[in-house]
Structures are given as C-alpha cells and as structure tokens.
PDB file of C-alpha atoms in Angstrom:
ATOM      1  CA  UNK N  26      77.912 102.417  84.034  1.00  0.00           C
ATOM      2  CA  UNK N  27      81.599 102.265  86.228  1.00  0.00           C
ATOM      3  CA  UNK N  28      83.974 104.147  84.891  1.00  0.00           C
ATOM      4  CA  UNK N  29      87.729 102.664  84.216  1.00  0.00           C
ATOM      5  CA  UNK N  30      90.523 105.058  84.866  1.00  0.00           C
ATOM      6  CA  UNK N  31      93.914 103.816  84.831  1.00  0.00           C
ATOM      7  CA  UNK N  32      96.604 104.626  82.326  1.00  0.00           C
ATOM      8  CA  UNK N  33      99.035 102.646  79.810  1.00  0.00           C
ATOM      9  CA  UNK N  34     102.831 103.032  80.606  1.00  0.00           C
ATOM     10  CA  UNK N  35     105.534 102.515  78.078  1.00  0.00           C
ATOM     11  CA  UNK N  36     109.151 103.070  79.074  1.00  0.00           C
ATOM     12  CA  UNK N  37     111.290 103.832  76.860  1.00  0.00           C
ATOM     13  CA  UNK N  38     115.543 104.241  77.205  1.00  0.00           C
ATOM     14  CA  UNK N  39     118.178 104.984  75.043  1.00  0.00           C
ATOM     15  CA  UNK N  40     120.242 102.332  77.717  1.00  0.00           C
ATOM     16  CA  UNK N  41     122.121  99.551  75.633  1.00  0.00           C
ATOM     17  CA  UNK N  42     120.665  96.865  77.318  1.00  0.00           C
ATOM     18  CA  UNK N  43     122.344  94.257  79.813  1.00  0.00           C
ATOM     19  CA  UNK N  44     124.971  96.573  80.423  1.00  0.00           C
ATOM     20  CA  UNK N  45     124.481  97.610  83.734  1.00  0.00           C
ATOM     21  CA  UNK N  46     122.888 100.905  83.569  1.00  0.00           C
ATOM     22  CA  UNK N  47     119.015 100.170  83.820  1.00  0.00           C
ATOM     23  CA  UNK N  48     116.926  98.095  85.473  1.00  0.00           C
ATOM     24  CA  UNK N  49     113.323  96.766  86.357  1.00  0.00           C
ATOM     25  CA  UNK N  50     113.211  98.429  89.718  1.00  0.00           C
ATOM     26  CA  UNK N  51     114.037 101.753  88.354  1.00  0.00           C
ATOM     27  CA  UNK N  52     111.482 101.775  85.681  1.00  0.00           C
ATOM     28  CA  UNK N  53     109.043 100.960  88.529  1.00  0.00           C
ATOM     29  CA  UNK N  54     110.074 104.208  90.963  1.00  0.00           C
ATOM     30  CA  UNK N  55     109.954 106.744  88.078  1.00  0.00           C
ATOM     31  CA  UNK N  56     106.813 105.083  87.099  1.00  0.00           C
ATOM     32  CA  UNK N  57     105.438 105.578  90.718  1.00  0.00           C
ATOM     33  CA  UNK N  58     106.917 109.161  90.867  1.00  0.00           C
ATOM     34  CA  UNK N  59     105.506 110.039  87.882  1.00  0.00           C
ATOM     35  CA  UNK N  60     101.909 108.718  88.658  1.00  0.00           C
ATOM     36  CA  UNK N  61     102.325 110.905  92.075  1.00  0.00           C
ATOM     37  CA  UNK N  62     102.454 113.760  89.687  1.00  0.00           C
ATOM     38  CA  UNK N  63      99.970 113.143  87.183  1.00  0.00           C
ATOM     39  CA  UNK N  64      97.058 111.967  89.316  1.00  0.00           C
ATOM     40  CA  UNK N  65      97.938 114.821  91.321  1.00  0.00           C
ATOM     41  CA  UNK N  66      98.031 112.172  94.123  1.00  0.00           C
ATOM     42  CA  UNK N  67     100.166 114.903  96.502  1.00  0.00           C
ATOM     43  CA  UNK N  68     101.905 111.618  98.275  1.00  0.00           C
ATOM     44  CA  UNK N  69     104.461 112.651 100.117  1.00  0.00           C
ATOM     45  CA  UNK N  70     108.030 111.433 100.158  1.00  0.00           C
ATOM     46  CA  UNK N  71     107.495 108.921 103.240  1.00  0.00           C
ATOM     47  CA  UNK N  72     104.076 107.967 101.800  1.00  0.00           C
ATOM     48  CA  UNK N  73     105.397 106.988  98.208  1.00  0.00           C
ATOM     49  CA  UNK N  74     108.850 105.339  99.724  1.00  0.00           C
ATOM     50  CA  UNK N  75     106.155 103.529 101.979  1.00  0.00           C
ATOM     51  CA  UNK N  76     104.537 102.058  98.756  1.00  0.00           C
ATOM     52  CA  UNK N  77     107.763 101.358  96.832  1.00  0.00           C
ATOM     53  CA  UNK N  78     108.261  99.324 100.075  1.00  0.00           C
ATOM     54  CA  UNK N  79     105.057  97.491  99.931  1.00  0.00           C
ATOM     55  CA  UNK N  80     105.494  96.754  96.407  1.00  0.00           C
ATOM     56  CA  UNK N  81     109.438  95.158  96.872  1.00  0.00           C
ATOM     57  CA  UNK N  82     111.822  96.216  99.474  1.00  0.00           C
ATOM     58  CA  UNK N  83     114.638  96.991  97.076  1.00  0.00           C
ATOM     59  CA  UNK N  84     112.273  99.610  94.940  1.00  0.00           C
ATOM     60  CA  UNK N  85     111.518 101.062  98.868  1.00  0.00           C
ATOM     61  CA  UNK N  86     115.076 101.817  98.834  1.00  0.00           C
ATOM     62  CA  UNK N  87     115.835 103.385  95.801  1.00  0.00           C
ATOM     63  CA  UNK N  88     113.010 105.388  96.209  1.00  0.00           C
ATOM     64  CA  UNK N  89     114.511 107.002  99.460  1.00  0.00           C
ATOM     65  CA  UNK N  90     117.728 107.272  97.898  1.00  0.00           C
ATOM     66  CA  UNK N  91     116.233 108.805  95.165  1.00  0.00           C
ATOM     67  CA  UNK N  92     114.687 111.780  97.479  1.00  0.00           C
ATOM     68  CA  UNK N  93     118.058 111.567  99.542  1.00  0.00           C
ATOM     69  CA  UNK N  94     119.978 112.734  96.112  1.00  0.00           C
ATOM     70  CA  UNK N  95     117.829 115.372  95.055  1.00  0.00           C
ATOM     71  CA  UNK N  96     118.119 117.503  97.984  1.00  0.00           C
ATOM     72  CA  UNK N  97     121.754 118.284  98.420  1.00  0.00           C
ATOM     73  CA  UNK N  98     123.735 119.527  95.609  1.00  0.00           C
ATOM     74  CA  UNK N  99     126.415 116.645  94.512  1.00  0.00           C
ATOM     75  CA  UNK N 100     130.173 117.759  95.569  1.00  0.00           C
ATOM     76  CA  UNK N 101     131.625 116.098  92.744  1.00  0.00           C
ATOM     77  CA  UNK N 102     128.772 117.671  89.947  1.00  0.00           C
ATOM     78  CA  UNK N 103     130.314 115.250  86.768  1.00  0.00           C
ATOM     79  CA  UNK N 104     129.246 111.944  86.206  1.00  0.00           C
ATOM     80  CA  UNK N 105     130.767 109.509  83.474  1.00  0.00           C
ATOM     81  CA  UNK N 106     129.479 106.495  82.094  1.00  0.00           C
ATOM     82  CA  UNK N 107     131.728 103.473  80.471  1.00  0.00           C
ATOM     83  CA  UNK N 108     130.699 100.618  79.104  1.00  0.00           C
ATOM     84  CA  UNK N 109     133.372  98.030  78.481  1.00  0.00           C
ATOM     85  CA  UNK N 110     133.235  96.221  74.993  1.00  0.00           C
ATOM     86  CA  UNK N 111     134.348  93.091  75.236  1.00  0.00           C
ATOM     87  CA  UNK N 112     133.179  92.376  78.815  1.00  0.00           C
ATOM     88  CA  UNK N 113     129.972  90.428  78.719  1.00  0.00           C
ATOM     89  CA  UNK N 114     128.847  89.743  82.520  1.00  0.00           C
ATOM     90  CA  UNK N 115     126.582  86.650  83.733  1.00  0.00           C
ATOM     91  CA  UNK N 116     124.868  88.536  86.262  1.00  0.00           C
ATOM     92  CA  UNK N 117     123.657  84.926  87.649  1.00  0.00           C
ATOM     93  CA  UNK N 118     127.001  83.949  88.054  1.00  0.00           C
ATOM     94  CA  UNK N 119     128.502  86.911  89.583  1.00  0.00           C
ATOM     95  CA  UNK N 120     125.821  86.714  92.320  1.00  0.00           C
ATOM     96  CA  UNK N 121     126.681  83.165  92.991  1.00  0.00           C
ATOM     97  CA  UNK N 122     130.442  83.689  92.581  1.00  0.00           C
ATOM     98  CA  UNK N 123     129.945  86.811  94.731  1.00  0.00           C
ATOM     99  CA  UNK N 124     127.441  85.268  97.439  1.00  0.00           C
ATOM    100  CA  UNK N 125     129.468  81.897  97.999  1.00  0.00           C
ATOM    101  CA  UNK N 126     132.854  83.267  98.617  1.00  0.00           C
ATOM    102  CA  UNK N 127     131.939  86.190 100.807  1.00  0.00           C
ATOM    103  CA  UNK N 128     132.569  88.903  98.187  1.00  0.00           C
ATOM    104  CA  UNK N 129     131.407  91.654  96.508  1.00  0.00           C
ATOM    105  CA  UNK N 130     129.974  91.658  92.853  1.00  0.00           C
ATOM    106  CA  UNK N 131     132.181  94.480  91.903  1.00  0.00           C
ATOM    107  CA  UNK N 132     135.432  92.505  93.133  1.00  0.00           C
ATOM    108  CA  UNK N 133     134.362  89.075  91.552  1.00  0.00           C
ATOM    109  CA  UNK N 134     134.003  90.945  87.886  1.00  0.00           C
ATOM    110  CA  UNK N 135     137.406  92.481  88.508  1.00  0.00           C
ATOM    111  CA  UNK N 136     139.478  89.602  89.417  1.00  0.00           C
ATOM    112  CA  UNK N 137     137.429  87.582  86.500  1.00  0.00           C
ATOM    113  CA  UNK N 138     137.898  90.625  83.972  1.00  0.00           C
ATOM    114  CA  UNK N 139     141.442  92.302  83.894  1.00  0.00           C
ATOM    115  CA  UNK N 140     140.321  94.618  81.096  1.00  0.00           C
ATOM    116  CA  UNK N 141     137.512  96.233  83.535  1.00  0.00           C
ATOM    117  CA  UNK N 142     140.270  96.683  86.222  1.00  0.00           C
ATOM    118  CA  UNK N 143     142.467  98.379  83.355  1.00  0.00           C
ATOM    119  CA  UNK N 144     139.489 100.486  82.363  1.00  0.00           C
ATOM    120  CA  UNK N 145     138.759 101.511  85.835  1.00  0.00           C
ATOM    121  CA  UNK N 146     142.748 102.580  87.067  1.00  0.00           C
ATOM    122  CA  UNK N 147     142.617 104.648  83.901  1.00  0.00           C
ATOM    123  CA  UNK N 148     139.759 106.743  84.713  1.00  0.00           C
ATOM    124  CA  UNK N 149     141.581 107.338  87.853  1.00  0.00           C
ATOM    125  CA  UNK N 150     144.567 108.009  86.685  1.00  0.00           C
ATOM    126  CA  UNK N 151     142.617 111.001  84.612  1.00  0.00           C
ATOM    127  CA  UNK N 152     141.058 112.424  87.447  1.00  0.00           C
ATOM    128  CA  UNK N 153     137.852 110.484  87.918  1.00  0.00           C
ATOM    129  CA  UNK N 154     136.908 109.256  91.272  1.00  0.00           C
ATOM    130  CA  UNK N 155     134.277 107.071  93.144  1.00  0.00           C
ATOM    131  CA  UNK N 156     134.988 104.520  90.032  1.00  0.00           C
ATOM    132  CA  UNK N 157     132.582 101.900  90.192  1.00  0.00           C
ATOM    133  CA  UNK N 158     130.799  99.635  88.691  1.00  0.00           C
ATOM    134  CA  UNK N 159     126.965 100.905  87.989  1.00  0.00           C
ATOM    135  CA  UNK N 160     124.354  97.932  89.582  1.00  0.00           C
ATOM    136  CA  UNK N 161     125.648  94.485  88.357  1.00  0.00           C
ATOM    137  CA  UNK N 162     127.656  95.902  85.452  1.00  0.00           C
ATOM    138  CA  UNK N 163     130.013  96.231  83.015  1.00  0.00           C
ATOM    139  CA  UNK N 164     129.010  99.304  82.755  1.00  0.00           C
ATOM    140  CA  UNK N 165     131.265 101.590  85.084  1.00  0.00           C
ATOM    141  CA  UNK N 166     130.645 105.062  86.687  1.00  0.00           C
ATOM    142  CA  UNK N 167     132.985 107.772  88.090  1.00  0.00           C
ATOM    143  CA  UNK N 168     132.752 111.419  89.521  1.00  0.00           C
ATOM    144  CA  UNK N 169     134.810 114.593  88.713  1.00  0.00           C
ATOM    145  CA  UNK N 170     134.590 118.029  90.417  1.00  0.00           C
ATOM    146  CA  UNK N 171     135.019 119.241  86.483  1.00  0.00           C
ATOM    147  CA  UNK N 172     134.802 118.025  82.870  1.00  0.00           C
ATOM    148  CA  UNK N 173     137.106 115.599  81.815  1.00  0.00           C
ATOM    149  CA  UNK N 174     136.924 115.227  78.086  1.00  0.00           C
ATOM    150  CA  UNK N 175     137.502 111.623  76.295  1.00  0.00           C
ATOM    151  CA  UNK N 176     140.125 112.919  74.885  1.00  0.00           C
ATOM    152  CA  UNK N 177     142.117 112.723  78.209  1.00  0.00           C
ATOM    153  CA  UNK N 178     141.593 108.576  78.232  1.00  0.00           C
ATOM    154  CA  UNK N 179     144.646 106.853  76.644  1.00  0.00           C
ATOM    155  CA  UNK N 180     143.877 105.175  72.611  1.00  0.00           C
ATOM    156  CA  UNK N 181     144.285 102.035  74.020  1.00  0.00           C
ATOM    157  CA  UNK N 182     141.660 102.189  76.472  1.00  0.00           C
ATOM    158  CA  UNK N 183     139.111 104.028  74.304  1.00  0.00           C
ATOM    159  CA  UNK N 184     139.200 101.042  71.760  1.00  0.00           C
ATOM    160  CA  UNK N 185     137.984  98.722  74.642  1.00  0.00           C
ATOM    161  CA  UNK N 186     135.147 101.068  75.179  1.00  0.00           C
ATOM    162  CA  UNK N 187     131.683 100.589  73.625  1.00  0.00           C
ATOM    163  CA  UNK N 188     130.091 103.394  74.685  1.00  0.00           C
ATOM    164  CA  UNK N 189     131.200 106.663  76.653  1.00  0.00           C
ATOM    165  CA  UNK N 190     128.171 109.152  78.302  1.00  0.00           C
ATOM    166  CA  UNK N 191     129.646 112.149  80.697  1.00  0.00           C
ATOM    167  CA  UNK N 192     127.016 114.637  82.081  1.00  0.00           C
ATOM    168  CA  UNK N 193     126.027 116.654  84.712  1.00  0.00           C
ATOM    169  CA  UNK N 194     124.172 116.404  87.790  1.00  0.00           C
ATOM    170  CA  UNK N 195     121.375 118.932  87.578  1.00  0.00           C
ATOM    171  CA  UNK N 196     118.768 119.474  89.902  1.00  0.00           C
ATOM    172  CA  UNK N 197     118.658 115.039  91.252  1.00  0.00           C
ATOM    173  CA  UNK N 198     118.713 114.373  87.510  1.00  0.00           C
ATOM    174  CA  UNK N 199     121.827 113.937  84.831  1.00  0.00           C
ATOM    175  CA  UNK N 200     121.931 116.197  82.001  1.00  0.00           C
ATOM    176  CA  UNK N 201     123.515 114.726  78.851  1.00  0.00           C
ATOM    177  CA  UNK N 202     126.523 116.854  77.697  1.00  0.00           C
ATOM    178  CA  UNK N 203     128.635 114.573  75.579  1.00  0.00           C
TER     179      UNK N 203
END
C-alpha cells in the first residue's frame, strides 16, 4: 500500500487585513522556508530562491531578499508600523492610476490621500526615516537608529492612526516591543 506524506498548512497573522502589511506571496516563502526545515530538505539558499522562482517570479524575489536581509545587521535596527484610519486604498485602482500615468503606487496614494502625506512628514519630523508605504498600503513603515516612543507623534496625528506596531530587527526577523 503507497504511502501519502504531505502536510496541512494553516497560516495564521495577527495582520489587520487589507492594510498593506501581508500578503499571498509572503505566506508562500515562509511556507517554503519552513518546509526546507521540517523535511529536513537541506535546500540551499540558491536552490529554494530557484523554486520560489519556478513557482512565480515575484515569490523568487522576495525569497532572495529575504536571505539578502538576514545576513547583515540593519543600520537603522527600529522598525515602525502605521496604519492610517480613515484611508481605505483600492489597490486595483492605484495600480491602474499608477501604471497609466507613469507613476509610482506610493505617489498616486499620496497625492489622492493628504492625510497619508500628513502622517508620513510627521514621522519624519520625529526622527523616523526611510518612510514608506509597506507593499500597496495604507499601511506605512519607517526606520530609527533608536526607539521612538508614540508618545513623541503629535495628538492630532495619533487620532488618524488605527493601529501603531514599533519593534526591532533581530536576527532577519522583527521582534514585537510595543
């Protein structure tokens, strides 16, 4: 009688969803690294991008970024995460918007969305930098070489904010600290 193997994968995030922070592809490379692991498949780095590629071109690429990022230690170690409240993005139309006039997705949801550019000079004006948006949005992303609490971002910004995540990089991974 043939054996089956194979195994049953359920993801599971603590991600608001359609805010920008998660996505398909991702789910799809930690599913991939994790398999390499468990099966004790011993693939190495080229060999799993090489499948990610196989699989969809995009997931190639964040696999090699992924192995990119967890060999050099980040310069700027804290990461925030904002997610805009009253920004609700039609990723469909941002690509179109984005694609037909020669733009950027980022630059199409700024112009559209004054609030996001209000968020985003804010955070810089605390000390965050590399402030961008995280895949297709709202969410938003910055870097700091230390902590900067939420209580450094002005009242009237926090009340446009839905949710507010700053951690660390640790070892290619983030760390929740706040």
């Amino acid at each position: 009688m043939p054996v089956k193997a194979g195994v049953r994968i359920g993801v599971q995030k603590n991600c608001p969803p359609g805010k920008g922070l998660h996505s398909q592809t991702a789910n799809a490379v930690g599913t991939l690294l994790a398999l390499n692991q468990l099966w004790r498949l011993g693939l190495s780095e080229k060999e799993l991008a090489s499948e990610a590629k196989a699989i969809d071109p995009i997931m190639g690429k964040m696999m090699e970024s992924h192995f990119r990022g967890s060999r050099k230690k980040p310069e700027e170690p804290w990461v925030v995460v904002v997610i805009p409240k009253t920004i609700r993005l039609d990723r469909e139309w941002l690509a179109e918007n984005a694609s037909r006039n020669g733009r950027n997705i980022e630059s199409v949801a700024v112009a559209h969305f004054p609030d996001l550019k209000k968020i985003m000079d804010n955070m810089d004006t605390i000390g965050w930098s590399k402030i961008r948006m995280a895949g297709m949005g709202p969410a938003l992303i910055g870097y700091s070489k230390r902590k900067i609490g939420i209580g450094k971002i002005p009242k009237n910004v926090r009340g446009k904010v839905d949710f507010l995540w700053i951690g660390k990089a640790c070892n290619g991974e983030f760390k929740l600290l706040h």
